[in-house]
Short mmCIF file of C-alpha atoms in Angstrom, two decimals:
data_model
loop_
_atom_site.label_atom_id
_atom_site.label_comp_id
_atom_site.label_asym_id
_atom_site.label_seq_id
_atom_site.Cartn_x
_atom_site.Cartn_y
_atom_site.Cartn_z
CA MET A 1 -78.74 92.10 109.01
CA THR A 2 -81.05 90.27 106.58
CA ALA A 3 -80.45 90.40 102.85
CA SER A 4 -83.01 92.26 100.76
CA THR A 5 -85.46 90.23 98.70
CA PRO A 6 -84.38 90.16 95.03
CA ASN A 7 -86.67 91.43 92.30
CA ILE A 8 -88.09 89.37 89.44
CA GLN A 9 -86.07 89.86 86.23
CA LEU A 10 -86.34 88.64 82.65
CA GLY A 11 -84.69 85.25 82.22
CA ASP A 12 -85.47 84.16 85.78
CA TYR A 13 -87.17 80.91 86.67
CA ILE A 14 -90.11 81.60 88.99
CA VAL A 15 -92.46 79.44 91.07
CA ILE A 16 -96.13 80.34 90.66
CA GLN A 17 -98.19 79.28 93.67
CA ARG A 18 -101.97 79.20 93.73
CA GLN A 19 -103.02 77.88 97.13
CA LYS A 20 -101.23 74.51 97.43
CA TYR A 21 -100.48 74.14 93.72
CA THR A 22 -97.01 75.20 92.54
CA LYS A 23 -95.51 75.40 89.06
CA LEU A 24 -91.97 76.18 87.83
CA GLN A 25 -92.00 78.64 84.94
CA LYS A 26 -89.29 80.52 83.02
CA PHE A 27 -89.97 84.25 82.70
CA GLY A 28 -88.12 84.52 79.41
CA SER A 29 -89.79 87.58 77.86
CA LEU A 30 -92.58 90.09 78.46
CA ASP A 31 -94.84 87.97 76.22
CA THR A 32 -94.46 84.87 78.43
CA THR A 33 -97.69 83.25 79.64
CA ALA A 34 -98.31 80.50 82.19
CA THR A 35 -101.17 78.02 82.22
CA LEU A 36 -102.86 76.93 85.46
CA GLY A 37 -105.61 74.51 84.51
CA LYS A 38 -108.09 76.52 82.43
CA GLU A 39 -106.49 79.83 83.41
CA THR A 40 -103.82 81.54 81.28
CA LEU A 41 -101.74 84.23 83.02
CA GLU A 42 -99.87 87.08 81.35
CA LEU A 43 -96.63 87.54 83.30
CA LYS A 44 -95.35 90.90 82.02
CA SER A 45 -96.58 92.78 85.12
CA LEU A 46 -94.26 90.71 87.35
CA LEU A 47 -91.14 92.55 86.16
CA ASP A 48 -89.14 94.32 88.91
CA HIS A 49 -91.51 93.27 91.70
CA PRO A 50 -89.90 91.47 94.68
CA TYR A 51 -90.22 87.71 95.09
CA GLY A 52 -92.97 86.76 97.52
CA SER A 53 -95.40 89.32 96.06
CA THR A 54 -99.06 88.36 95.66
CA PHE A 55 -100.98 89.21 92.49
CA LYS A 56 -104.68 89.18 91.67
CA MET A 57 -105.88 87.43 88.52
CA CYS A 58 -108.05 89.83 86.49
CA VAL A 59 -110.01 88.33 83.60
CA LYS A 60 -108.97 89.87 80.28
CA GLU A 61 -110.95 87.66 77.90
CA THR A 62 -112.67 84.29 77.75
CA LYS A 63 -112.22 81.89 74.85
CA ALA A 64 -114.23 78.79 74.07
CA GLY A 65 -112.12 75.64 73.87
CA LYS A 66 -112.45 71.87 73.62
CA ARG A 67 -112.23 71.54 77.41
CA GLY A 68 -114.58 74.41 78.19
CA ALA A 69 -113.98 78.13 78.58
CA GLN A 70 -110.31 79.16 78.66
CA ARG A 71 -109.84 82.42 80.57
CA GLN A 72 -106.91 84.77 79.97
CA HIS A 73 -105.85 86.91 82.94
CA THR A 74 -103.67 89.90 83.61
CA LEU A 75 -101.96 90.17 87.01
CA GLU A 76 -102.30 93.11 89.40
CA LEU A 77 -100.23 93.56 92.54
CA CYS A 78 -102.37 93.32 95.66
CA SER A 79 -101.87 93.83 99.38
CA GLU A 80 -102.04 91.23 102.16
CA THR A 81 -105.27 92.80 103.47
CA GLU A 82 -107.13 91.51 100.41
CA LEU A 83 -106.28 87.91 101.38
CA GLY A 84 -108.69 87.63 104.30
CA SER A 85 -110.45 84.46 105.40
CA THR A 86 -113.53 83.67 103.32
CA ARG A 87 -115.46 82.81 106.47
CA GLU A 88 -114.67 86.22 107.97
CA ASN A 89 -115.42 88.05 104.71
CA LEU A 90 -118.83 86.39 104.43
CA GLY A 91 -119.64 86.96 108.10
CA ILE A 92 -120.68 83.32 108.72
CA SER A 93 -121.46 82.75 112.39
CA SER A 94 -124.07 79.97 112.58
CA SER A 95 -123.50 76.24 112.09
CA GLY A 96 -125.23 72.95 112.81
CA ALA A 97 -124.56 70.42 115.54
CA ASP A 98 -123.90 67.51 113.17
CA ASN A 99 -124.43 66.42 109.58
CA ARG A 100 -126.87 63.56 110.15
CA ASP A 101 -129.80 65.28 108.39
CA ILE A 102 -127.80 66.31 105.31
CA CYS A 103 -128.53 64.22 102.23
CA ASP A 104 -125.96 64.32 99.42
CA ASN A 105 -128.36 64.03 96.50
CA GLY A 106 -127.04 66.89 94.33
CA GLU A 107 -130.09 69.08 94.97
CA ALA A 108 -128.65 71.27 97.73
CA GLN A 109 -127.47 74.01 95.33
CA ALA A 110 -130.25 76.07 93.76
CA LEU A 111 -127.96 77.61 91.13
CA LYS A 112 -127.48 75.69 87.91
CA SER A 113 -124.07 75.23 86.27
CA SER A 114 -124.96 77.78 83.56
CA ASP A 115 -125.90 80.32 86.26
CA ILE A 116 -122.58 79.75 88.03
CA GLU A 117 -120.65 80.20 84.76
CA GLN A 118 -122.43 83.50 84.08
CA LEU A 119 -121.75 84.59 87.62
CA ARG A 120 -118.08 83.76 87.19
CA GLU A 121 -117.86 85.87 84.03
CA ALA A 122 -119.62 88.78 85.71
CA CYS A 123 -117.69 88.67 89.02
CA ASN A 124 -113.92 88.84 89.24
CA GLU A 125 -113.75 88.17 92.98
CA SER A 126 -113.94 84.68 94.40
CA SER A 127 -115.53 85.93 97.64
CA LYS A 128 -118.58 87.24 95.73
CA ILE A 129 -118.98 83.98 93.82
CA ILE A 130 -118.70 81.91 97.00
CA GLU A 131 -121.13 84.27 98.75
CA LYS A 132 -123.75 83.58 96.06
CA LEU A 133 -123.11 79.83 96.32
CA VAL A 134 -123.57 79.94 100.10
CA GLU A 135 -126.76 82.02 99.80
CA ASN A 136 -128.27 79.52 97.37
CA SER A 137 -127.20 76.41 99.30
CA LYS A 138 -130.04 74.70 101.16
CA THR A 139 -127.79 72.81 103.57
CA PHE A 140 -124.79 75.09 104.25
CA HIS A 141 -126.04 76.56 107.55
CA ASN A 142 -127.01 73.09 108.82
CA ARG A 143 -123.42 71.81 108.42
CA THR A 144 -120.96 71.71 111.30
CA GLU A 145 -118.30 74.41 111.54
CA TYR A 146 -115.65 71.96 110.27
CA SER A 147 -117.88 70.88 107.38
CA GLN A 148 -118.55 74.52 106.46
CA GLU A 149 -114.84 75.29 106.42
CA LYS A 150 -114.17 72.24 104.26
CA TYR A 151 -116.89 73.39 101.84
CA LEU A 152 -115.42 76.91 101.65
CA LEU A 153 -111.90 75.58 101.07
CA LYS A 154 -113.19 73.41 98.24
CA LYS A 155 -114.86 76.40 96.58
CA GLU A 156 -111.82 78.62 97.20
CA LYS A 157 -109.62 76.11 95.42
CA LYS A 158 -111.87 76.34 92.36
CA TYR A 159 -112.45 80.10 92.28
CA PHE A 160 -109.34 81.46 94.05
CA GLU A 161 -108.02 84.48 92.11
CA PHE A 162 -104.68 85.14 93.83
CA VAL A 163 -101.22 83.82 92.95
CA GLN A 164 -97.92 84.27 94.78
CA ILE A 165 -94.58 84.44 92.95
CA ARG A 166 -91.84 82.62 94.85
CA GLN A 167 -88.12 82.23 94.25
CA PRO A 168 -87.13 78.65 93.31
CA THR A 169 -85.52 76.58 96.06
CA ILE A 170 -84.34 72.97 96.17
CA ARG A 171 -87.34 71.98 98.32
CA LEU A 172 -89.86 73.64 96.00
CA MET A 173 -88.35 72.16 92.84
CA ALA A 174 -88.08 68.69 94.35
CA ASP A 175 -91.79 68.76 95.22
CA ILE A 176 -92.78 70.16 91.80
CA PHE A 177 -90.73 67.66 89.78
CA TYR A 178 -91.88 64.71 91.89
CA ARG A 179 -95.55 65.69 91.61
CA GLN A 180 -95.48 66.42 87.86
CA ASP A 181 -93.47 63.37 86.74
CA ALA A 182 -91.47 61.40 89.29
CA ASP A 183 -89.68 59.46 86.52
CA LYS A 184 -87.93 62.64 85.34
CA VAL A 185 -86.11 62.83 88.69
CA MET A 186 -85.77 59.03 89.05
CA GLY A 187 -88.39 59.04 91.80
CA ILE A 188 -86.18 61.05 94.19
CA ARG A 189 -88.44 62.54 96.85
CA VAL A 190 -87.37 65.50 98.98
CA ASP A 191 -86.67 63.27 102.01
CA THR A 192 -84.48 60.97 99.89
CA LEU A 193 -82.66 64.00 98.47
CA SER A 194 -81.94 65.31 101.96
CA GLN A 195 -80.53 61.93 103.01
CA ILE A 196 -78.28 61.81 99.92
CA ILE A 197 -76.85 65.24 100.80
CA SER A 198 -76.46 64.26 104.45
CA TYR A 199 -74.75 60.91 103.80
CA SER A 200 -72.39 62.42 101.20
CA GLY A 201 -71.00 64.97 103.67
CA VAL A 202 -71.04 67.81 101.12
CA CYS A 203 -69.78 71.10 102.55
CA GLY A 204 -67.87 74.23 101.52
CA PHE A 205 -64.48 72.50 101.48
CA GLY A 206 -63.16 69.66 99.33
CA ASN A 207 -63.88 68.16 95.93
CA TYR A 208 -66.94 66.01 95.28
CA LEU A 209 -67.83 63.59 92.49
CA LEU A 210 -71.37 63.05 91.21
CA TYR A 211 -72.63 60.69 88.51
CA GLU A 212 -76.30 60.93 87.58
CA SER A 213 -78.18 59.75 84.52
CA GLY A 214 -81.21 62.02 84.51
CA THR A 215 -82.62 63.99 87.47
CA ASN A 216 -83.45 67.21 85.57
CA GLY A 217 -80.46 68.84 87.24
CA LEU A 218 -81.92 68.34 90.74
CA LEU A 219 -78.97 66.42 92.25
CA PRO A 220 -76.18 68.69 90.97
CA ALA A 221 -78.24 71.72 92.00
CA ALA A 222 -78.72 70.35 95.51
CA MET A 223 -75.02 69.50 95.90
CA ILE A 224 -73.61 72.80 94.58
CA ASN A 225 -76.20 74.62 96.69
CA ALA A 226 -74.94 72.72 99.77
CA ILE A 227 -71.35 73.64 98.86
CA GLY A 228 -72.38 77.29 98.94
CA ALA A 229 -71.15 80.57 97.45
CA ASP A 230 -67.65 81.99 98.04
CA THR A 231 -66.30 78.66 99.29
CA GLU A 232 -63.50 76.33 98.21
CA GLY A 233 -65.67 73.32 97.36
CA THR A 234 -65.88 71.98 93.80
CA LEU A 235 -68.28 69.52 92.20
CA VAL A 236 -67.49 67.33 89.18
CA HIS A 237 -70.82 66.35 87.63
CA MET A 238 -70.53 63.34 85.30
CA HIS A 239 -73.38 62.36 83.01
CA PRO A 240 -73.82 59.83 80.14
CA GLY A 241 -75.21 62.21 77.49
CA ASN A 242 -73.81 64.91 75.25
CA VAL A 243 -75.40 67.75 77.25
CA ALA A 244 -76.06 67.77 80.99
CA GLN A 245 -79.59 68.36 82.30
CA LYS A 246 -79.43 71.70 84.15
CA GLN A 247 -82.95 73.06 84.54
CA ALA A 248 -82.91 72.97 88.35
CA LEU A 249 -79.36 74.34 88.41
CA LEU A 250 -80.30 77.29 86.19
CA ALA A 251 -83.49 77.92 88.17
CA LEU A 252 -81.50 78.58 91.36
CA LYS A 253 -79.76 81.57 89.68
CA LEU A 254 -76.54 80.97 91.62
CA PRO A 255 -73.60 83.43 91.49
CA LEU A 256 -71.33 82.97 88.48
CA GLU A 257 -68.35 81.85 90.57
CA GLN A 258 -70.49 79.17 92.21
CA GLN A 259 -71.80 77.95 88.86
CA GLN A 260 -68.24 77.68 87.53
CA ARG A 261 -67.36 75.34 90.41
CA CYS A 262 -69.86 72.81 89.03
CA ILE A 263 -67.94 71.08 86.22
CA SER A 264 -70.28 69.06 83.97
CA VAL A 265 -68.54 66.46 81.80
CA ASN A 266 -69.45 63.35 79.83
CA LEU A 267 -68.42 60.24 81.79
CA TYR A 268 -66.70 58.39 78.94
CA SER A 269 -65.03 61.48 77.49
CA VAL A 270 -63.48 62.55 80.80
CA LEU A 271 -62.25 59.03 81.58
CA ARG A 272 -60.51 59.00 78.19
CA GLU A 273 -58.91 62.33 79.07
CA PHE A 274 -57.85 61.03 82.48
CA TYR A 275 -56.25 57.78 81.30
CA GLN A 276 -54.68 58.87 78.00
CA ASN A 277 -50.87 59.30 77.75
CA GLY A 278 -48.75 62.01 76.10
CA THR A 279 -50.04 65.34 74.88
CA SER A 280 -53.71 65.94 75.56
CA ALA A 281 -56.17 66.78 72.82
CA VAL A 282 -56.42 70.36 74.04
CA GLU A 283 -52.66 70.94 74.02
CA ALA A 284 -52.41 69.33 70.57
CA ALA A 285 -55.10 71.66 69.24
CA VAL A 286 -53.35 74.73 70.66
CA GLU A 287 -49.91 73.73 69.37
CA ALA A 288 -51.11 72.68 65.89
CA SER A 289 -50.38 75.02 63.00
CA PRO A 290 -53.07 75.66 60.39
CA THR A 291 -50.63 74.48 57.67
CA GLU A 292 -49.57 71.20 59.24
CA GLU A 293 -50.95 67.98 57.82
CA VAL A 294 -54.00 66.40 59.42
CA ASN A 295 -54.47 62.70 58.58
CA GLY A 296 -52.06 63.09 55.66
CA THR A 297 -53.95 66.01 54.06
CA GLU A 298 -52.84 69.64 54.16
CA THR A 299 -55.20 72.20 55.60
CA ASP A 300 -56.85 74.16 52.80
CA GLN A 301 -55.59 77.71 52.32
CA PRO A 302 -57.39 80.42 50.35
CA GLU A 303 -56.04 80.97 46.82
CA THR A 304 -54.85 84.44 45.82
CA SER A 305 -54.16 85.97 42.39
CA THR A 306 -50.70 86.99 41.16
CA ASP A 307 -51.45 90.68 41.74
CA GLU A 308 -52.66 90.00 45.30
CA GLN A 309 -49.55 87.95 46.01
CA SER A 310 -47.25 90.72 44.80
CA GLU A 311 -49.07 93.22 47.00
CA THR A 312 -48.85 91.09 50.09
CA THR A 313 -45.19 90.24 49.61
CA GLU A 314 -43.86 93.77 49.48
CA PRO A 315 -41.02 94.27 51.98
CA SER A 316 -42.57 97.46 53.36
CA THR A 317 -45.83 95.75 54.40
CA LYS A 318 -44.79 92.19 55.30
CA LYS A 319 -43.70 91.36 58.82
CA PRO A 320 -40.70 89.01 58.99
CA LYS A 321 -41.71 85.51 60.13
CA LEU A 322 -39.84 84.15 63.13
CA ASP A 323 -38.86 80.52 63.53
CA GLY A 324 -41.76 78.45 64.91
CA GLU A 325 -44.27 81.27 64.47
CA THR A 326 -47.63 80.25 63.02
CA GLN A 327 -49.31 82.14 60.23
CA SER A 328 -52.56 82.71 62.19
CA ASN A 329 -53.94 82.44 65.72
CA PRO A 330 -54.36 78.87 66.95
CA ARG A 331 -57.82 77.39 67.09
CA THR A 332 -59.55 77.83 70.47
CA PRO A 333 -60.43 74.43 71.94
CA PRO A 334 -64.14 73.77 72.59
CA ARG A 335 -65.50 74.23 76.08
CA TRP A 336 -66.09 70.53 76.70
CA GLN A 337 -62.36 69.85 76.24
CA LEU A 338 -61.47 72.58 78.72
CA GLU A 339 -63.99 71.16 81.20
CA ASN A 340 -62.50 67.69 80.69
CA LYS A 341 -59.05 69.02 81.57
CA ARG A 342 -60.34 70.73 84.72
CA ALA A 343 -62.15 67.56 85.78
CA ALA A 344 -59.14 65.33 84.99
CA SER A 345 -56.86 67.47 87.17
CA LEU A 346 -59.31 67.05 90.07
CA MET A 347 -59.52 63.31 89.36
CA HIS A 348 -55.73 63.05 89.80
CA ALA A 349 -56.06 64.86 93.15
CA LYS A 350 -58.95 62.51 94.13
CA PHE A 351 -62.32 63.34 95.68
CA ASP A 352 -63.81 63.55 99.16
CA SER A 353 -67.12 61.88 98.33
CA LEU A 354 -68.92 59.92 95.61
CA VAL A 355 -72.64 60.17 94.83
CA MET A 356 -74.27 58.04 92.14
CA SER A 357 -77.84 58.05 90.85
CA ALA A 358 -77.95 55.65 87.92
CA LYS A 359 -80.77 54.28 85.80
CA GLU A 360 -78.38 51.57 84.58
CA HIS A 361 -76.61 48.95 86.70
CA PRO A 362 -74.20 50.91 88.93
CA SER A 363 -71.58 48.19 89.28
CA ASN A 364 -69.31 48.91 86.28
CA ILE A 365 -69.46 52.67 86.71
CA LEU A 366 -68.72 52.30 90.42
CA GLN A 367 -65.64 50.19 89.72
CA ALA A 368 -64.35 52.92 87.38
CA LEU A 369 -64.98 55.78 89.81
CA LEU A 370 -64.13 54.14 93.15
CA PRO A 371 -60.31 54.46 92.71
CA LEU A 372 -60.81 58.24 92.41
CA ILE A 373 -62.07 58.54 96.00
CA ARG A 374 -59.76 59.12 98.95
CA PRO A 375 -59.73 56.61 101.85
CA SER A 376 -62.30 56.95 104.65
CA ARG A 377 -64.67 58.97 102.44
CA PRO A 378 -68.43 58.38 102.02
CA ILE A 379 -70.09 56.88 98.96
CA VAL A 380 -73.83 57.10 98.28
CA ILE A 381 -75.56 55.13 95.51
CA PHE A 382 -79.24 55.66 94.66
CA SER A 383 -81.35 53.34 92.53
CA THR A 384 -85.03 52.66 92.04
CA CYS A 385 -84.29 48.91 91.88
CA LYS A 386 -83.37 47.09 95.08
CA GLU A 387 -81.93 44.04 93.29
CA LEU A 388 -79.27 46.12 91.50
CA LEU A 389 -78.06 47.56 94.80
CA LEU A 390 -78.08 44.10 96.41
CA GLU A 391 -75.72 42.83 93.71
CA THR A 392 -73.50 45.90 94.16
CA TYR A 393 -73.57 45.37 97.93
CA MET A 394 -72.28 41.80 97.56
CA GLU A 395 -69.56 42.87 95.10
CA LEU A 396 -68.30 45.57 97.46
CA LYS A 397 -68.34 43.10 100.35
CA ALA A 398 -66.26 40.66 98.32
CA THR A 399 -63.64 43.23 97.28
CA ALA A 400 -63.36 44.72 100.79
CA LYS A 401 -62.86 48.20 99.35
CA VAL A 402 -65.85 49.72 101.17
CA THR A 403 -66.92 49.25 104.78
CA ASN A 404 -69.97 50.07 106.91
CA LEU A 405 -72.30 49.20 104.03
CA HIS A 406 -76.01 49.83 104.54
CA LEU A 407 -78.93 49.38 102.16
CA THR A 408 -81.97 51.45 103.18
CA SER A 409 -85.38 52.46 101.85
CA ASN A 410 -87.23 55.66 102.79
CA TRP A 411 -90.84 55.87 103.86
CA LEU A 412 -92.60 59.22 104.16
CA ARG A 413 -96.11 60.15 105.23
CA MET A 414 -97.38 63.72 105.45
CA TYR A 415 -99.65 64.87 108.27
CA GLN A 416 -102.41 67.44 108.34
CA ILE A 417 -101.83 69.72 111.34
CA LEU A 418 -105.02 71.57 112.32
CA PRO A 419 -106.73 72.17 115.69
CA ASN A 420 -108.61 69.00 116.70
CA ARG A 421 -108.06 67.58 113.20
CA THR A 422 -104.45 66.36 113.15
CA HIS A 423 -104.16 63.11 111.21
CA PRO A 424 -102.09 61.46 108.45
CA GLU A 425 -103.01 62.42 104.91
CA VAL A 426 -105.05 59.80 103.07
CA ASN A 427 -102.80 59.67 99.99
CA MET A 428 -99.09 59.04 100.38
CA SER A 429 -96.02 57.90 98.45
CA GLY A 430 -95.06 54.34 99.26
CA ASN A 431 -91.47 54.23 98.01
CA SER A 432 -88.76 56.61 96.81
CA GLY A 433 -86.02 54.22 95.76
CA TYR A 434 -83.14 52.72 97.73
CA LEU A 435 -79.81 54.00 99.08
CA LEU A 436 -76.57 52.08 99.40
CA THR A 437 -74.08 53.89 101.65
CA GLY A 438 -70.61 53.14 102.98
CA TYR A 439 -67.03 54.41 103.47
CA THR A 440 -63.99 53.69 101.33
CA LEU A 441 -61.04 51.72 102.73
CA GLN A 442 -58.40 52.11 100.01
#
């Protein structure tokens, strides 16, 4: 039995898809808008509709801007029947044998740019605009069928008026972050991310340790997503800053119990908690009385008048004070201290895997975290710089604490899969960083 598709709610992160373009957007309030190029979309009509729904962009108003006309749209729910092929909608049946007689001199289109802009303001349907462009093209019917389809796809991309609202997934967010700014996710492509998850052996059982210094929450989101809901697995997410990056983690909208099994802590703060002796800072805060001295100075108490003191000290209203009882409730420790204690207890029990994605040199951090990993467990280290991993490789070889070491680089090329036109895409990503993998011995 398949689970029902959830509905879009306020506070959700959504993925807006217009043809092949995708954008991650937070639907924070009914006044939220999203910008797609020169188009501005009002998102209030998305509320309570299921994910996967398709909406039509209806022009509300057009404003003149520095980069041309900026159109504001409302969204209307539409059916799948409205998303027919442009070729079928236009009834195009004739085509040329080849393109040898077509001259690309810019004179094939009879309509001027001003005429097209007026047509776009008058017509709200892309099929009607494309129909007019085809009618006024001198060379369209002389093109081959493939060339005609390529022309129509190009015009559809420009005038397409439908958007689909999708639920965020790890794959979608990895593609969006990498396309928008690869540096924000340390250049981690989706194929590299899948290899990190595979090499680390993350599953629904065990405790896992992650250190990352800036992937927009993509790595912790991918690992806690692989651990799954209603399982026994726990992730300790260490980071170098004061606050962890969690955009991708929040976008997944995981169950609360699953979110609580991702413990985000500052690296240096949790190591201090782990190695310190005696009473921890949290226990000291709980046990401390508001009247005890702190750094040789008494805690300030509010002053009361003589009349107020006589009223509060009457035997009928004052509760007798027991030995060791404090005068007020103890101060509640901050959340980061509680998270440090949870992480430190797991550090004493040791982890089943270590994943690192560091902008800095990984060597020193690795030496601090390696003793926390159980024997015969995988370690995975990602870096955009091969030389840093080569130095780490030699250090691990010398200490003999890790075996089966491999340093790899990923190479990915996308293919266009169409009848009689399957070929590699022209543009591709050459490199997505390097991975150092191995298994602990001690």
